[in-house]
Each structure stands twice: as C-alpha cells, then as structure tokens.
mmCIF file of C-alpha atoms in Angstrom:
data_model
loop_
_atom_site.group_PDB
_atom_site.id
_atom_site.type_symbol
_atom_site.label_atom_id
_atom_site.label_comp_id
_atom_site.label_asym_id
_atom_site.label_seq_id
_atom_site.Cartn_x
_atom_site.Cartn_y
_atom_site.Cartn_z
ATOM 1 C CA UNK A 4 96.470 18.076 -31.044
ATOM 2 C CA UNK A 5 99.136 19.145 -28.255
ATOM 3 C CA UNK A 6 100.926 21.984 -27.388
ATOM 4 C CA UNK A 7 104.364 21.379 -29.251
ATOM 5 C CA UNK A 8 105.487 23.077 -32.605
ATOM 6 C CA UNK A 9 106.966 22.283 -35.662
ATOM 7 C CA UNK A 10 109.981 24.575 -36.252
ATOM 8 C CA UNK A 11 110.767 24.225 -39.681
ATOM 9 C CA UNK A 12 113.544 25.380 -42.386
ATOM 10 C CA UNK A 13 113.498 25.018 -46.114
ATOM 11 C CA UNK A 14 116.299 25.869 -48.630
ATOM 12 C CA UNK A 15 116.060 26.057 -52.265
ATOM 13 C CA UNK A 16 119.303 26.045 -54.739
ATOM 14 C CA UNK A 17 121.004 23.085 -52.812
ATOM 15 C CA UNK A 18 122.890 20.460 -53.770
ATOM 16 C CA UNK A 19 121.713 17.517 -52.761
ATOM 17 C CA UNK A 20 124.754 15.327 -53.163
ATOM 18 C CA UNK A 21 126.770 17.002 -51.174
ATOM 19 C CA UNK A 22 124.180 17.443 -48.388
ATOM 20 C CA UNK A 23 123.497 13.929 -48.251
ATOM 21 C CA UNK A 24 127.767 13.116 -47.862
ATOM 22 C CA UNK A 25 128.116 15.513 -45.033
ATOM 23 C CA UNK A 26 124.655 13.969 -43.469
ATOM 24 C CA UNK A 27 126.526 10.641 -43.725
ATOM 25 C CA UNK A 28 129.683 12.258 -42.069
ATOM 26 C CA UNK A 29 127.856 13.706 -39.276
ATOM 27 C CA UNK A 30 126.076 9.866 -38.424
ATOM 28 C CA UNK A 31 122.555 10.603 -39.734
ATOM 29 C CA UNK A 32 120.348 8.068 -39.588
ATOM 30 C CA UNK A 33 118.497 7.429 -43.144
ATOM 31 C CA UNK A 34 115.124 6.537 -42.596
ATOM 32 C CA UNK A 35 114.031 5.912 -46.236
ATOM 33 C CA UNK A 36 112.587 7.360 -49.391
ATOM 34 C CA UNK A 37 109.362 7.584 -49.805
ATOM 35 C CA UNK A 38 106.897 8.988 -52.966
ATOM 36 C CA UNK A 39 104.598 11.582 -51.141
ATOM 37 C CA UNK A 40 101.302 13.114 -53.428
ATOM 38 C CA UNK A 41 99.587 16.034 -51.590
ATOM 39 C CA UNK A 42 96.284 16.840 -53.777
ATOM 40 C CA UNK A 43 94.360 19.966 -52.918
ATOM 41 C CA UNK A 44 90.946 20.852 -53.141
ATOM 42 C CA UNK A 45 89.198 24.360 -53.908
ATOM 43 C CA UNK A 46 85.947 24.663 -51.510
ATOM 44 C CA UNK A 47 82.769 24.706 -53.529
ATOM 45 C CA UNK A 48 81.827 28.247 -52.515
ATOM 46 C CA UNK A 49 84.365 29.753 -50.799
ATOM 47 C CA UNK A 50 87.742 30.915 -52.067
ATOM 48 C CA UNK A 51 90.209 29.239 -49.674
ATOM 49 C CA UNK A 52 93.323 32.063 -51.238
ATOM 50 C CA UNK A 53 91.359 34.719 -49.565
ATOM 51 C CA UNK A 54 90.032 32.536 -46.184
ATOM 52 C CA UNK A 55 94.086 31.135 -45.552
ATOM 53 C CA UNK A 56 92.682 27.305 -45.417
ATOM 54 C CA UNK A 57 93.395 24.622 -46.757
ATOM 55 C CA UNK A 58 91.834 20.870 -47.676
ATOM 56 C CA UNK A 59 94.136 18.123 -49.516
ATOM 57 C CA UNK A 60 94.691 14.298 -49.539
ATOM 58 C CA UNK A 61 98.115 13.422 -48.751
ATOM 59 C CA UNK A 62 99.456 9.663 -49.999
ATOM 60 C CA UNK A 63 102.188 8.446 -48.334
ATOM 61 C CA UNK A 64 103.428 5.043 -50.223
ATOM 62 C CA UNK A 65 99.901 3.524 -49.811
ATOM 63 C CA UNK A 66 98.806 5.362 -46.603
ATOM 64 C CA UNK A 67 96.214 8.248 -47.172
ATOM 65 C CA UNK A 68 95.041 10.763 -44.848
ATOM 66 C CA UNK A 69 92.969 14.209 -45.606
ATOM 67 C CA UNK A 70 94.152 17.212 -43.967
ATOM 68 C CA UNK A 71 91.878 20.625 -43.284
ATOM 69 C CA UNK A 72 94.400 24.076 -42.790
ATOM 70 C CA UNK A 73 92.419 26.406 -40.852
ATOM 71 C CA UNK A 74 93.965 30.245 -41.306
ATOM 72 C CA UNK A 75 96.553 31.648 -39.392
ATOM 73 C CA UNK A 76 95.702 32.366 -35.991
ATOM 74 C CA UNK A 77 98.661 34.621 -35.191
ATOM 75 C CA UNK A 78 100.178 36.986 -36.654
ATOM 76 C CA UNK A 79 104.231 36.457 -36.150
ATOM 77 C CA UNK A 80 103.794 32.222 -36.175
ATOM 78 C CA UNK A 81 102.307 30.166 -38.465
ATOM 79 C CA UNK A 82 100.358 28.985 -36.176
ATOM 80 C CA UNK A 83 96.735 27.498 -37.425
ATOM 81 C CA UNK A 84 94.853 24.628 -36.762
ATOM 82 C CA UNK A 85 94.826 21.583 -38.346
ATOM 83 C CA UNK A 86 92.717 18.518 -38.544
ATOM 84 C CA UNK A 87 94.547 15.955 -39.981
ATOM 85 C CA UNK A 88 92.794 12.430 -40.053
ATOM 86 C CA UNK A 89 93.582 8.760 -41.332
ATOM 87 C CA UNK A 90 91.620 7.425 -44.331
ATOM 88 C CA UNK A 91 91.748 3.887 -45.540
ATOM 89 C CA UNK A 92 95.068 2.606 -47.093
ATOM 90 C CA UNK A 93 95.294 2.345 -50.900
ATOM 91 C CA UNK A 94 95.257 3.390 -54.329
ATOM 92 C CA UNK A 95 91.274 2.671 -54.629
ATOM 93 C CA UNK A 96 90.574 4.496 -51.558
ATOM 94 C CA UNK A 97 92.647 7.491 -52.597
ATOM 95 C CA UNK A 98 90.527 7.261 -55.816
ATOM 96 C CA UNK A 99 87.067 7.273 -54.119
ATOM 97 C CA UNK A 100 88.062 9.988 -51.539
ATOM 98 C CA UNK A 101 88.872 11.895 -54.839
ATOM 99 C CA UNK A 102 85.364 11.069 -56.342
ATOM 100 C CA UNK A 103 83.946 11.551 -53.265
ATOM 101 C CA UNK A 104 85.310 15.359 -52.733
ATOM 102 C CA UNK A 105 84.620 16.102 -56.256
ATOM 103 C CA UNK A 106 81.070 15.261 -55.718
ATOM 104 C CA UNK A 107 80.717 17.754 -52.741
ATOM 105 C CA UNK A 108 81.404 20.599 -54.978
ATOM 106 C CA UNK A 109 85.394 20.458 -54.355
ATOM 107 C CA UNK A 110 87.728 20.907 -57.155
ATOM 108 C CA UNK A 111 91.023 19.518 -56.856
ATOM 109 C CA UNK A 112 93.578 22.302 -58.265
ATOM 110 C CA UNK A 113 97.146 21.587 -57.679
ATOM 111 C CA UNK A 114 99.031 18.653 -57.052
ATOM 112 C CA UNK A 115 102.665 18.643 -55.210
ATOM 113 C CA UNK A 116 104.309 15.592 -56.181
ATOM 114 C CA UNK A 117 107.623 15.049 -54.536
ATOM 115 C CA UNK A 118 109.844 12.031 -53.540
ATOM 116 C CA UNK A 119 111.668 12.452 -50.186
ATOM 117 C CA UNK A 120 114.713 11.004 -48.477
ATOM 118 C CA UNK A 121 114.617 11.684 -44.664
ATOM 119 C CA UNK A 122 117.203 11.300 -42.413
ATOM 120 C CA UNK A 123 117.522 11.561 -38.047
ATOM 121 C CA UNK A 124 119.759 13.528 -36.902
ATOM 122 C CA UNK A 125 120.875 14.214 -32.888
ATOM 123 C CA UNK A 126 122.067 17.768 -33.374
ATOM 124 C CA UNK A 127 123.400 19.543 -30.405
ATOM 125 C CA UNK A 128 120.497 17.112 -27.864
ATOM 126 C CA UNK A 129 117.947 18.021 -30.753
ATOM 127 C CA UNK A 130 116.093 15.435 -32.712
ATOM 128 C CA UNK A 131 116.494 16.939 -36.162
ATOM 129 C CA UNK A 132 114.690 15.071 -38.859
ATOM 130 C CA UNK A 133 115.944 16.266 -42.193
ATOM 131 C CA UNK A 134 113.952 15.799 -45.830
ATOM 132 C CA UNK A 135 115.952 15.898 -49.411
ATOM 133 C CA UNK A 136 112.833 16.759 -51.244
ATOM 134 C CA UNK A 137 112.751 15.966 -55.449
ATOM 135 C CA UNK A 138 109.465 18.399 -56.300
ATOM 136 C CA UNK A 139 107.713 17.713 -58.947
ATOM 137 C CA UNK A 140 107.767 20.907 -61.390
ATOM 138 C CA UNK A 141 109.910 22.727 -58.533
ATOM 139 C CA UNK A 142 112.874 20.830 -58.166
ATOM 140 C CA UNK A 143 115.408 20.084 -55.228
ATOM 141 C CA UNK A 144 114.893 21.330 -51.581
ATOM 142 C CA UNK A 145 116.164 20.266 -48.283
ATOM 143 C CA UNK A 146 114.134 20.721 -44.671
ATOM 144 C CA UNK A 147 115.217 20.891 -41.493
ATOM 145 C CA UNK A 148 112.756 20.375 -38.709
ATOM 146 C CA UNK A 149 112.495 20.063 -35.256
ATOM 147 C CA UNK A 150 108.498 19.343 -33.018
ATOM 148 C CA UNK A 151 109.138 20.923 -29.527
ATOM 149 C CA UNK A 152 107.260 22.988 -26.601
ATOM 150 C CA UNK A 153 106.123 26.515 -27.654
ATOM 151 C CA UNK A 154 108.434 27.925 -25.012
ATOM 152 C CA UNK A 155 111.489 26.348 -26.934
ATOM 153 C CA UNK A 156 110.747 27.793 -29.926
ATOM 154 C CA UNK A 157 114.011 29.948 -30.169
ATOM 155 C CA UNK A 158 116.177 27.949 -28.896
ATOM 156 C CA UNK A 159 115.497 25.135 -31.622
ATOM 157 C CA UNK A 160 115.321 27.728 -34.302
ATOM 158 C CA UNK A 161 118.994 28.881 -33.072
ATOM 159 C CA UNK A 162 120.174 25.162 -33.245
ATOM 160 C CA UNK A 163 118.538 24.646 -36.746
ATOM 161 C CA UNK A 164 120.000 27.763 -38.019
ATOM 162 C CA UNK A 165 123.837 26.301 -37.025
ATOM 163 C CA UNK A 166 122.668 23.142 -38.561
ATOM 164 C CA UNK A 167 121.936 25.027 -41.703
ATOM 165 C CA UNK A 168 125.470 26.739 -41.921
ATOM 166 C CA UNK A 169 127.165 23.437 -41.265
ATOM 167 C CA UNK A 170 125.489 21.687 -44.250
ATOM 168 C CA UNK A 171 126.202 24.501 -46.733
ATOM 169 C CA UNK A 172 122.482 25.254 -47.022
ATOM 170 C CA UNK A 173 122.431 29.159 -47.683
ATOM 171 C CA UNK A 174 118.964 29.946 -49.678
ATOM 172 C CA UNK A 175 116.093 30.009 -47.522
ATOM 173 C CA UNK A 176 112.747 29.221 -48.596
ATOM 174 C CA UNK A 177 109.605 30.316 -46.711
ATOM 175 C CA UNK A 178 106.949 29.831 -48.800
ATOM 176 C CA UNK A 179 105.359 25.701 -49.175
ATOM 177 C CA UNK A 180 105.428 23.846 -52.127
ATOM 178 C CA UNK A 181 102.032 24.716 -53.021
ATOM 179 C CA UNK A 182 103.039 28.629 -52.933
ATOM 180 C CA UNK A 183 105.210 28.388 -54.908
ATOM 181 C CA UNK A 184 103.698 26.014 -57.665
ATOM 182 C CA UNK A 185 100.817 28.750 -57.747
ATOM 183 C CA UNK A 186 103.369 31.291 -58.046
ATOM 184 C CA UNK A 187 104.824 30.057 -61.294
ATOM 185 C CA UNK A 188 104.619 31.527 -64.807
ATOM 186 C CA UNK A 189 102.141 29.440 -66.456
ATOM 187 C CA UNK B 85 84.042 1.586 -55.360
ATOM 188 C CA UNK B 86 82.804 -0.054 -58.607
ATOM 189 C CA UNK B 87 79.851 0.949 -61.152
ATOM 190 C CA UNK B 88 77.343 -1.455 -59.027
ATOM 191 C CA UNK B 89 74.205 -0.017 -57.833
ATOM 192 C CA UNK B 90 71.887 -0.072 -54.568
ATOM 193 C CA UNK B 91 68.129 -0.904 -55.820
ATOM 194 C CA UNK B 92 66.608 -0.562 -52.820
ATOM 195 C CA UNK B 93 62.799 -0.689 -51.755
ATOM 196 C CA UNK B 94 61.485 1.059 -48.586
ATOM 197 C CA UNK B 95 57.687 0.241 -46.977
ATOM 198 C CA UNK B 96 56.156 1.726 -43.690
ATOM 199 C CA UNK B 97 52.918 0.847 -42.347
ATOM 200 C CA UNK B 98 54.263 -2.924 -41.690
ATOM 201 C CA UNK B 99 53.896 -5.557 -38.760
ATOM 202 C CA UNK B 100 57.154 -6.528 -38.691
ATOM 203 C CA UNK B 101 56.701 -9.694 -36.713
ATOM 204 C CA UNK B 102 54.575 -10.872 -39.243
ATOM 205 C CA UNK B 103 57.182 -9.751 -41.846
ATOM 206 C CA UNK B 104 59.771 -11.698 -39.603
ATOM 207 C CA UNK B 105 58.239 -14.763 -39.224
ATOM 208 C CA UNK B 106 57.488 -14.585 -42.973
ATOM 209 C CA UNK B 107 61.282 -14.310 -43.241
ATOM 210 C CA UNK B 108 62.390 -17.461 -41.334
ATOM 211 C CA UNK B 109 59.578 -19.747 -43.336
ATOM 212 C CA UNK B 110 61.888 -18.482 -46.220
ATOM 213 C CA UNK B 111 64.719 -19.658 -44.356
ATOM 214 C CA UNK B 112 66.365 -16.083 -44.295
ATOM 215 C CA UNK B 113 69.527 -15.619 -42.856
ATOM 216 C CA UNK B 114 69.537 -13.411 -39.695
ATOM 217 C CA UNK B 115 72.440 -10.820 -39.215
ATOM 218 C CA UNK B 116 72.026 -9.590 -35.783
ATOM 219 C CA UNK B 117 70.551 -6.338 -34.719
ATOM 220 C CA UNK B 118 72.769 -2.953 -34.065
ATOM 221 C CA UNK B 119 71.899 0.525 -33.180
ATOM 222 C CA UNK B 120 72.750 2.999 -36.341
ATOM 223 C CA UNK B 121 73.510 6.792 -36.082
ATOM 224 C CA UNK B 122 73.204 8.817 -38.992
ATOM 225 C CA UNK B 123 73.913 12.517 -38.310
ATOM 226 C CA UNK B 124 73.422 14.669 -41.990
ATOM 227 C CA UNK B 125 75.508 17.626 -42.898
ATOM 228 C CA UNK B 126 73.770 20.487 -44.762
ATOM 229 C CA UNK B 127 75.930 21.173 -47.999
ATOM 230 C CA UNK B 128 77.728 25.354 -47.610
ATOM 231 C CA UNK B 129 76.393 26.218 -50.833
ATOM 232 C CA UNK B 130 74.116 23.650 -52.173
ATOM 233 C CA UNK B 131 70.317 22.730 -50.680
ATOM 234 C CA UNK B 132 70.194 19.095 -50.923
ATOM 235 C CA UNK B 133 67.028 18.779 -50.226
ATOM 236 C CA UNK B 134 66.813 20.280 -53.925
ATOM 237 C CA UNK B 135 69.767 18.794 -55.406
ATOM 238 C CA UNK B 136 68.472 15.049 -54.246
ATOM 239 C CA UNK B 137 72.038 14.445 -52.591
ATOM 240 C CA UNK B 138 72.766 13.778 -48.838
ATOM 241 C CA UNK B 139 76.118 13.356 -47.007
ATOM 242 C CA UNK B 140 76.087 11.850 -43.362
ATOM 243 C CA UNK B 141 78.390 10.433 -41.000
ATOM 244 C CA UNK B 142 77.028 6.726 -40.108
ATOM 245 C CA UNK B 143 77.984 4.943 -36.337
ATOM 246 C CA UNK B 144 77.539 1.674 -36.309
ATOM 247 C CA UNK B 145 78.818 0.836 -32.341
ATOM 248 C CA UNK B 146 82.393 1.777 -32.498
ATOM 249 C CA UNK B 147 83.000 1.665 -36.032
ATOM 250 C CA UNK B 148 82.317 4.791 -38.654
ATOM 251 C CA UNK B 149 81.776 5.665 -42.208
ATOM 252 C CA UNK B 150 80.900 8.782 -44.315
ATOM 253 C CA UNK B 151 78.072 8.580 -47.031
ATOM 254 C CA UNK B 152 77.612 10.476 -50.078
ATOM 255 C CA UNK B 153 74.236 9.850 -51.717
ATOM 256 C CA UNK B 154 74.030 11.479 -55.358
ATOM 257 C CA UNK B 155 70.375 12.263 -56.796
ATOM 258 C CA UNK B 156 68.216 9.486 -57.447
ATOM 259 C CA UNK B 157 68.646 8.528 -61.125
ATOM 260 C CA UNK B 158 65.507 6.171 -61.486
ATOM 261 C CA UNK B 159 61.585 7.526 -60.640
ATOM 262 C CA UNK B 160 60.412 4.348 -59.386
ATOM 263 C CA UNK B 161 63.177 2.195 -57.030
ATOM 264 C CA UNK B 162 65.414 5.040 -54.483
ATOM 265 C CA UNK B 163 68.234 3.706 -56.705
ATOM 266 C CA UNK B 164 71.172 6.236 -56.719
ATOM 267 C CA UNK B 165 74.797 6.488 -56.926
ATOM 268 C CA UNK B 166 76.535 6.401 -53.581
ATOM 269 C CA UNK B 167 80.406 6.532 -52.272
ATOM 270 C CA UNK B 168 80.165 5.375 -48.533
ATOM 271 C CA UNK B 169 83.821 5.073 -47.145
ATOM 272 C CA UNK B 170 85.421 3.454 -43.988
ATOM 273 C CA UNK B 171 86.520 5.902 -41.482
ATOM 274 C CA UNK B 172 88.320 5.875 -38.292
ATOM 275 C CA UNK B 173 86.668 3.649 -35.347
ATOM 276 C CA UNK B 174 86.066 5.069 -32.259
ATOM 277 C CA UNK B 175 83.861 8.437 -30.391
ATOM 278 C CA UNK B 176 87.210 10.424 -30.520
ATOM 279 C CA UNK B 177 87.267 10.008 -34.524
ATOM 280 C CA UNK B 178 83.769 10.430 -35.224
ATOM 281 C CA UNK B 179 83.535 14.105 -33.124
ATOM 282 C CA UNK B 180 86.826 14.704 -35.125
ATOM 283 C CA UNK B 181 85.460 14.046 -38.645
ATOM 284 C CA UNK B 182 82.587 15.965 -37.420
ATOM 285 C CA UNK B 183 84.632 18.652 -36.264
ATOM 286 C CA UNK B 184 86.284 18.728 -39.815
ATOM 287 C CA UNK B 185 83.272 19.201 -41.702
ATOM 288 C CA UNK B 186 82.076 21.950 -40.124
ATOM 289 C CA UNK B 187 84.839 23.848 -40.302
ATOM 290 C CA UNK B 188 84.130 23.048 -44.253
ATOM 291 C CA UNK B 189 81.175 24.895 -43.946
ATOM 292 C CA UNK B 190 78.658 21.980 -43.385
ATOM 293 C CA UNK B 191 76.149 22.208 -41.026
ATOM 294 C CA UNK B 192 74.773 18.956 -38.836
ATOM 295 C CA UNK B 193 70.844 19.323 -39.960
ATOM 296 C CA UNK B 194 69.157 16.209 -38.362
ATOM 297 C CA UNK B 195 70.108 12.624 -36.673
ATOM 298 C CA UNK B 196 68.497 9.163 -37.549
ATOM 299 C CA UNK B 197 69.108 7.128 -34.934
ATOM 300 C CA UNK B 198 67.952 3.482 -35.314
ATOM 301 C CA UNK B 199 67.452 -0.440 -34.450
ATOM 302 C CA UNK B 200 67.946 -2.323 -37.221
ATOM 303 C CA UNK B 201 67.537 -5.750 -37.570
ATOM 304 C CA UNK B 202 69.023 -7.316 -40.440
ATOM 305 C CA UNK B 203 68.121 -10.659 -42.679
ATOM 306 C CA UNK B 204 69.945 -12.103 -45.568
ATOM 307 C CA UNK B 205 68.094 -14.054 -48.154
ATOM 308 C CA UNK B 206 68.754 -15.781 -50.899
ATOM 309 C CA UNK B 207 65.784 -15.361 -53.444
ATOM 310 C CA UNK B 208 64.868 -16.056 -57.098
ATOM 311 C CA UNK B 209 69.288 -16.072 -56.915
ATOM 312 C CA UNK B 210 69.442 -12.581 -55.977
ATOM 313 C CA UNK B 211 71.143 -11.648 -52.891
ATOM 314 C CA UNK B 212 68.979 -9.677 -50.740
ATOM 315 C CA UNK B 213 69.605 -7.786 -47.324
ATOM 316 C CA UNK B 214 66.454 -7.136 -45.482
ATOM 317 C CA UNK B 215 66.557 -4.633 -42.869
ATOM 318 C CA UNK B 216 63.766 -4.085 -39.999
ATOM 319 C CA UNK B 217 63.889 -0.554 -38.873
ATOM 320 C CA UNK B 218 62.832 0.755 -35.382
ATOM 321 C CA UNK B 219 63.471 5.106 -36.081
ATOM 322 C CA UNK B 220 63.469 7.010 -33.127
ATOM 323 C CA UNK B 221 60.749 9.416 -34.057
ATOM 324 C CA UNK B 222 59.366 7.712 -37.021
ATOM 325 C CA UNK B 223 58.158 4.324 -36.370
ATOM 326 C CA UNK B 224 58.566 0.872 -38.095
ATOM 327 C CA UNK B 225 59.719 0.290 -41.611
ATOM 328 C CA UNK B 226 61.078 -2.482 -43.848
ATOM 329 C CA UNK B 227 63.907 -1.923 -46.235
ATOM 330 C CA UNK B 228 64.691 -4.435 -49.195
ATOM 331 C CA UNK B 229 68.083 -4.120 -51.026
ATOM 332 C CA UNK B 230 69.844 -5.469 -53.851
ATOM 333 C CA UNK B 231 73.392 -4.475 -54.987
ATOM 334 C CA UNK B 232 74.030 -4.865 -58.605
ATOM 335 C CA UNK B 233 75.270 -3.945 -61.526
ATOM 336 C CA UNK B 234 74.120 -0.807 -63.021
ATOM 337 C CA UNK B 235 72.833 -3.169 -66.443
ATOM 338 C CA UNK B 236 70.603 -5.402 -63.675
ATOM 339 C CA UNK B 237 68.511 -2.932 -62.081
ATOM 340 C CA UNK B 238 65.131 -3.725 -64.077
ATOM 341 C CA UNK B 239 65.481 -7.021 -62.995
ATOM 342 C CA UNK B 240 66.733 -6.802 -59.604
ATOM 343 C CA UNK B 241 63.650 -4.128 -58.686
ATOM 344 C CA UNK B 242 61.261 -6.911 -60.353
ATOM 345 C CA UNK B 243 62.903 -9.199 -58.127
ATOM 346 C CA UNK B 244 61.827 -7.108 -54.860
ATOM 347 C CA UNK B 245 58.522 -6.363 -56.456
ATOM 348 C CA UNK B 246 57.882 -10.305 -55.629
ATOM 349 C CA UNK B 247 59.814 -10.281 -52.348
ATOM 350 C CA UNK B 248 57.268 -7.355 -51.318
ATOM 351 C CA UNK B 249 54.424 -9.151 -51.998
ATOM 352 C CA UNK B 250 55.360 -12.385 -50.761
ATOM 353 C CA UNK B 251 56.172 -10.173 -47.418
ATOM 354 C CA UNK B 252 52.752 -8.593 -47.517
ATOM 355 C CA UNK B 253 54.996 -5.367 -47.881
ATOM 356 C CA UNK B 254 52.403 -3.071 -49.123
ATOM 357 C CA UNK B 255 52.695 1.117 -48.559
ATOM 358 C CA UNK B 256 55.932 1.766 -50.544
ATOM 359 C CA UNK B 257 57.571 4.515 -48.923
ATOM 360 C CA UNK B 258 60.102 6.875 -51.473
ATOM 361 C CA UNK B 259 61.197 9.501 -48.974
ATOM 362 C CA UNK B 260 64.198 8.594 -47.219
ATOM 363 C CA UNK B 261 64.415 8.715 -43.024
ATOM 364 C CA UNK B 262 65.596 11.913 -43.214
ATOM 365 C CA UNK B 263 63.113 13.572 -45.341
ATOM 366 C CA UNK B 264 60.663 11.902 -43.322
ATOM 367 C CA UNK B 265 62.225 13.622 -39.981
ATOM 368 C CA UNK B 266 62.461 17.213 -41.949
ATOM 369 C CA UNK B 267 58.656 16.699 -43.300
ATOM 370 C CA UNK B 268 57.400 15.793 -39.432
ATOM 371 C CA UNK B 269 55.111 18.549 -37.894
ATOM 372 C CA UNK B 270 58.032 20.670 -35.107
#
C-alpha cells in the first residue's frame, strides 16, 4: 500500500547446505521454517496468461490470505498492483474460500507447494531477509530480498548482488515459481 | 461450512408490531436491532439474475462478510446452498475487498440497506431466528429461518408453515430484497 519496493533475487542450482553454514558464519538470524501453499485460480472468463494478473490463496502454517496481481504497470520494473487481504485462519476456512472461488466460475490450476527456512540478515546497514525454498515439483532455491524506497532501488540491488557472490549463489532465476511450474514438460 | 441448509420463509404486507407482540406472548428471545448493508456484485461473465446465484459483501456495523448464494434447489421454501465467510472488520477492509472484486471483473449492481430486528425462538424444538426488516426503499417484511440439515428440510419448512400462521404471516414473498429493488419501477 506504500511507496517502498521489494528488490528481490532468486537462484536456482544451489546448495543449500552450504548456504545455510556460511549464513550461520556471517550471524544470520533464523527465523523459522514454515510450509507455505500458494493455490491459483483461472478467472471464469478471462484468460489471466494474456491479461498479466493474478488471483491465489496463500496458507501460511494456518494463516490464509487471497492475493489479486494486477499486470505490470511498467515496463523495466515489475511493478503492479496488488491487493493482498487477510482471510480467516484455518484449514476449514482455506477449504470454503476454495469452494467458494470455485463456485464463482474460478478454476484453481496450479499449486506451488514449498517449505521455507528464512533467515535476517544485516548486510552492509541492509535488512536482508533470506528464504531456502524446498519447491514442490521444482526443487531447491534460495532468495534474497530487501523492501526499501523506490529511489534506493539500485543501491539495494548493488548490495544484494555482493551478497549473492559471497554466498556462492551463481544461477539466477527470474521467473516465479508458478512460471516455471507452467513451463515444465508435462 | 457443513452440508446444513437455510430454510428460510420471507412475508411482506405485515404489521410488524402486531407480529412483535405476537412474538413476546411466545416468549421469543430478542437479539437486538443493527443496521445491515448488502452491496451485490454482478458476476463478469455470468447473469445471476438467470443463474439464481448472488454474491454480496454484507456490513454489519464494523464487522464484514462475503456471501455466495447458489440457485435455489427447492420450488417452494428460498432454500439454497450458501458459503458466507468472515472477512476483515473495519471501512478500510470493506472498500478494499470491494476494490478487489472489481478489479475481478464484478460490478456493484444494487445496495440493501436495512434495520433489522432480530428474535430467537424456540418452537415445536426447532430453533428459529426471526428477523423484522425495515428496507430502505422497500418497506416492511418478516423473515423466518431455520438452519438444518439438508435430510430436515420437509420438516423444518412445515415447522414455519405453523410459525406463519400462528404470526398471522400471510403474503409469502419468494423474491429476495434484491430482486425486489431490480423489479421496482426507476
């Protein structure tokens, strides 16, 4: 809802272990694992590959929230709005949101399943909060992400970028988990 | 969230302080009086009004919830499936969800805005909420309502047959508030 950015990395082809000893090295703070389900929906008359939007249900342990992806609004960014809102905790009210989407003409298509270990990091004065993501289907990734003010945009991309080199991460990875689970051979 | 079922009776034409003081010789329950708000979405593809479905946003003082109504699935009682689900409380959340669904492709059609004044009662061992309705636009009506399970119905609408007539409840009214609003003379 404000002005600030998420700058964000992914690499693919990591090693996890060794990430997570030179995290530990570097005084990271782990701040748990958690199971995280992100279900999306097809709209009932529009194709949302064509529009660039997006609708899903996201379940965090048992918190659930929907989430609406509007498309890009610029060009060089990623920048798009997004209305992200609580729903009501738990596995029943996941289930009902479900039913409820379904109902309106939404078909849920994909689901990204992954289980993620995040760490904090104070990297060079920036708040780096780093994610060892197990995907479903997809396999290992690690992000590297930093929310700041529009205007420091480079600069955080320059400190994630050394931050990158320092933990051996080499393969970078622009497309989202969804991408690239459509992407793949059937 | 389970299999059980709204049987529901509406009636217009009513004096409802003769239906209220009717009430308290039963020994009714009173459950205060609120001001609903009931703004409904038009579907981007569908035409409820063909389809028999309706989705709204309900405000009931601070506190929200989304409805889905599925077709009716019985000719004589307004009985129909229904998912309503808690939202978040507050203005802020409500212009938000509203926000959402438009962007969805729904389209805010009409607003029911209401006084309701609500009864419990305890008769022939059903449970039975009684709503007195004063609709902006519409007039005075008197809702009966029993939740059950889908196997009870016949009986429960028997049940408010007798409750309607010991009410004096007499000009059964099908069309729901909305379809009354759309059906007005503009």
């Amino acid at each position: 809802m404000s002005a600030s950015l998420e700058v964000e990395f992914k690499f693919r082809d990591v090693d996890l272990a060794s990430v997570e000893k030179r995290l530990c090295e570097l005084h990271a703070v782990p701040e748990g694992v958690r199971e995280e389900v992100d279900l999306y929906f097809a709209h009932p008359a529009r194709d949302f590959s064509r529009t660039d939007e997006a609708l899903r249900i996201r379940r965090i342990g048992d918190r659930n929230w929907i989430t609406y992806k509007g498309p890009k609004i610029d060009s060089v960014s990623k920048t798009r709005d997004e209305i992200e809102l609580p729903l009501a905790d738990g596995r029943e009210a996941w289930e009902s949101w479900k039913r409820l989407l379904e109902r309106l003409g939404f078909r849920p298509v994909r689901q990204v399943a992954k289980r993620r270990k995040r760490f904090l990091l104070d990297w060079e004065g920036w708040a780096i909060e780093i994610s060892l993501d197990e995907v479903a289907d997809l396999g290992v990734f690690v992000e590297l992400e930093i929310v700041c003010q529009h205007e420091k945009m480079a600069a955080a991309r320059d400190a994630l970028s050394r931050l990158a080199a320092e933990l051996g991460l080499q393969t970078s990875e622009r497309r989202s988990y969804l991408e690239l689970l459509l992407q793949m051979p059937q």
